[in-house]
mmCIF file of C-alpha atoms in Angstrom:
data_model
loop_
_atom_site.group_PDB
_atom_site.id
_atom_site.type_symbol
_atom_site.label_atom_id
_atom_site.label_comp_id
_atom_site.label_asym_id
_atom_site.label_seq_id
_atom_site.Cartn_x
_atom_site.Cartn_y
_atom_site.Cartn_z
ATOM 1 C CA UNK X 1 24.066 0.404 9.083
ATOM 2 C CA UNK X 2 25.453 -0.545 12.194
ATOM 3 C CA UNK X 3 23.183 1.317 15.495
ATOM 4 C CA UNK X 4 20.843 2.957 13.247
ATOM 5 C CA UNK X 5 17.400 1.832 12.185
ATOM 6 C CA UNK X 6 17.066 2.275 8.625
ATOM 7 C CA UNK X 7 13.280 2.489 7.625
ATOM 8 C CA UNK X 8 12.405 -0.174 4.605
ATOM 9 C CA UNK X 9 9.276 2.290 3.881
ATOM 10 C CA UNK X 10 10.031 6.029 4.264
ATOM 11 C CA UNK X 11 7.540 8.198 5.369
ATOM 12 C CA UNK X 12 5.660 10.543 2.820
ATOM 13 C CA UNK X 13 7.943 13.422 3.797
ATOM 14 C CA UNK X 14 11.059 11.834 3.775
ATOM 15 C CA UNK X 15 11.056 10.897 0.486
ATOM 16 C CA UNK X 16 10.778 12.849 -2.878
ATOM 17 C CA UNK X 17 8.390 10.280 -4.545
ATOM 18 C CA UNK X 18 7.131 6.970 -4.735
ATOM 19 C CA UNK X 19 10.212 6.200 -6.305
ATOM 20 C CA UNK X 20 11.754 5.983 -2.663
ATOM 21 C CA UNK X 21 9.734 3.344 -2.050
ATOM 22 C CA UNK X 22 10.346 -0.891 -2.729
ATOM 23 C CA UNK X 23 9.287 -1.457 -6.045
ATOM 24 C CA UNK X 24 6.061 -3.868 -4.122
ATOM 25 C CA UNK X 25 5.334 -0.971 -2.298
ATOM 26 C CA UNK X 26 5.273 1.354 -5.730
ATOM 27 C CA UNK X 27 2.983 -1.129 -7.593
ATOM 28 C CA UNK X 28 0.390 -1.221 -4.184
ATOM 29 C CA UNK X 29 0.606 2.664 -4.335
ATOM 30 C CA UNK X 30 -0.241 2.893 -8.112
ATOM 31 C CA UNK X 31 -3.104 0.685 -8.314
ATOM 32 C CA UNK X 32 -4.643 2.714 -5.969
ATOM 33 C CA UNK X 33 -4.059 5.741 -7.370
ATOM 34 C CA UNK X 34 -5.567 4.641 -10.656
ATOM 35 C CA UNK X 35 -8.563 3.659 -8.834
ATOM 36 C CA UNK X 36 -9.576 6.971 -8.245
ATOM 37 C CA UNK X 37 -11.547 6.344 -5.364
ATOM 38 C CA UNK X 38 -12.007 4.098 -2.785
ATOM 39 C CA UNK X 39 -10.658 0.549 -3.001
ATOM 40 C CA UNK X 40 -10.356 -2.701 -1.483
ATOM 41 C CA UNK X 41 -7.784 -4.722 -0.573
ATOM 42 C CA UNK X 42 -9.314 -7.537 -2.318
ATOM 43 C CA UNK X 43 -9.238 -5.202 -5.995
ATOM 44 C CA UNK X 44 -5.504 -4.465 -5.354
ATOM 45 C CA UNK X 45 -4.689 -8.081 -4.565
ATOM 46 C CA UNK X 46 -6.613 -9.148 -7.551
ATOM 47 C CA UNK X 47 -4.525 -6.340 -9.493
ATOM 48 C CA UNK X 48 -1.440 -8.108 -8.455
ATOM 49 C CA UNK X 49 -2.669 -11.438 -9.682
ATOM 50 C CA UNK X 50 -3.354 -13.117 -5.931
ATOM 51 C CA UNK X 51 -5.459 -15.400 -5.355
ATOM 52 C CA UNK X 52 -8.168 -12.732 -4.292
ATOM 53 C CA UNK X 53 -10.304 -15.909 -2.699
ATOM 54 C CA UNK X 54 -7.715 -17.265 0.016
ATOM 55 C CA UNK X 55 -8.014 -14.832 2.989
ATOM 56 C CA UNK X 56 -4.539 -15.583 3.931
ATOM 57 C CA UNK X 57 -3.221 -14.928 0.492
ATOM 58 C CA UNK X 58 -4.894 -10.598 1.024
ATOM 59 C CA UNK X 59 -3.163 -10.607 4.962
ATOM 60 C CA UNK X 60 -0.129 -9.955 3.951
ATOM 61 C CA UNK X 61 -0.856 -7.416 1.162
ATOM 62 C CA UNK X 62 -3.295 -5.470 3.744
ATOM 63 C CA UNK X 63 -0.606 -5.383 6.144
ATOM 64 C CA UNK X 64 1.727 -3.377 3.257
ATOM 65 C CA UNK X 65 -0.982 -1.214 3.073
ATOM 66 C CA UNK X 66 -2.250 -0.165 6.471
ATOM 67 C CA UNK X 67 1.749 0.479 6.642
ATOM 68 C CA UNK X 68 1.656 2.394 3.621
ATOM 69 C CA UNK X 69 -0.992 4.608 5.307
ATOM 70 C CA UNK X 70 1.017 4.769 8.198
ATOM 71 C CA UNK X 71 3.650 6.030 6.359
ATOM 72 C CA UNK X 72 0.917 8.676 4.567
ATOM 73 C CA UNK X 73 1.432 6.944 1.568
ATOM 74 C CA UNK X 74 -2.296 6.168 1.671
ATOM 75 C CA UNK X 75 -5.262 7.243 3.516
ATOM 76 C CA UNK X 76 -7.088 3.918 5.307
ATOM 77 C CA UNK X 77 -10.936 5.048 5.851
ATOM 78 C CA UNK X 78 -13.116 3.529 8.561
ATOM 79 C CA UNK X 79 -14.725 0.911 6.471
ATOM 80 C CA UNK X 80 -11.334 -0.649 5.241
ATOM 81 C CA UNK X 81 -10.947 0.751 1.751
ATOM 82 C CA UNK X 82 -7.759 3.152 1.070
ATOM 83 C CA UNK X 83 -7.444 5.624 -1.140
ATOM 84 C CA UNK X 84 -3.959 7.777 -2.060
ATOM 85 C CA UNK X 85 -2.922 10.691 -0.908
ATOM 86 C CA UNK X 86 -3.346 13.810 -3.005
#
């Protein structure tokens, strides 16, 4: 779009549902939601089939995330873990 800044990840209220969001994005999102508490970024990565033990392998994933609770997608608490939004 030319002059406008089209956001890749919508924020919460902008969009109707996780279904507004990159299917990457929806899969991050679910996994923590089926959690049903608390989680790591390690759990989701190993969810996802990463290679949980190379720290540059979760970097990238916990980047998505802390943008997903930018977004409000998800809720990052002081020690790390994230949890979804009700």
């Amino acid at each position: 779009m030319a002059g406008r800044a089209v956001l890749l990840i919508p924020h919460r209220g902008d969009a109707a549902d996780e279904g507004g969001l990159p299917g990457d994005y929806r899969k991050i999102v679910a996994i923590v939601r089926e959690a049903g508490g608390p989680v790591q970024v390690r759990v989701v990565g190993e969810r996802l089939r990463l290679d949980a033990s190379v720290l540059g392998k979760l970097e990238p994933l916990r980047a998505k995330m802390t943008k997903l609770a930018a977004r409000g997608w998800l809720h990052k608490r002081g020690d790390g873990r994230f949890t979804a939004r009700p």
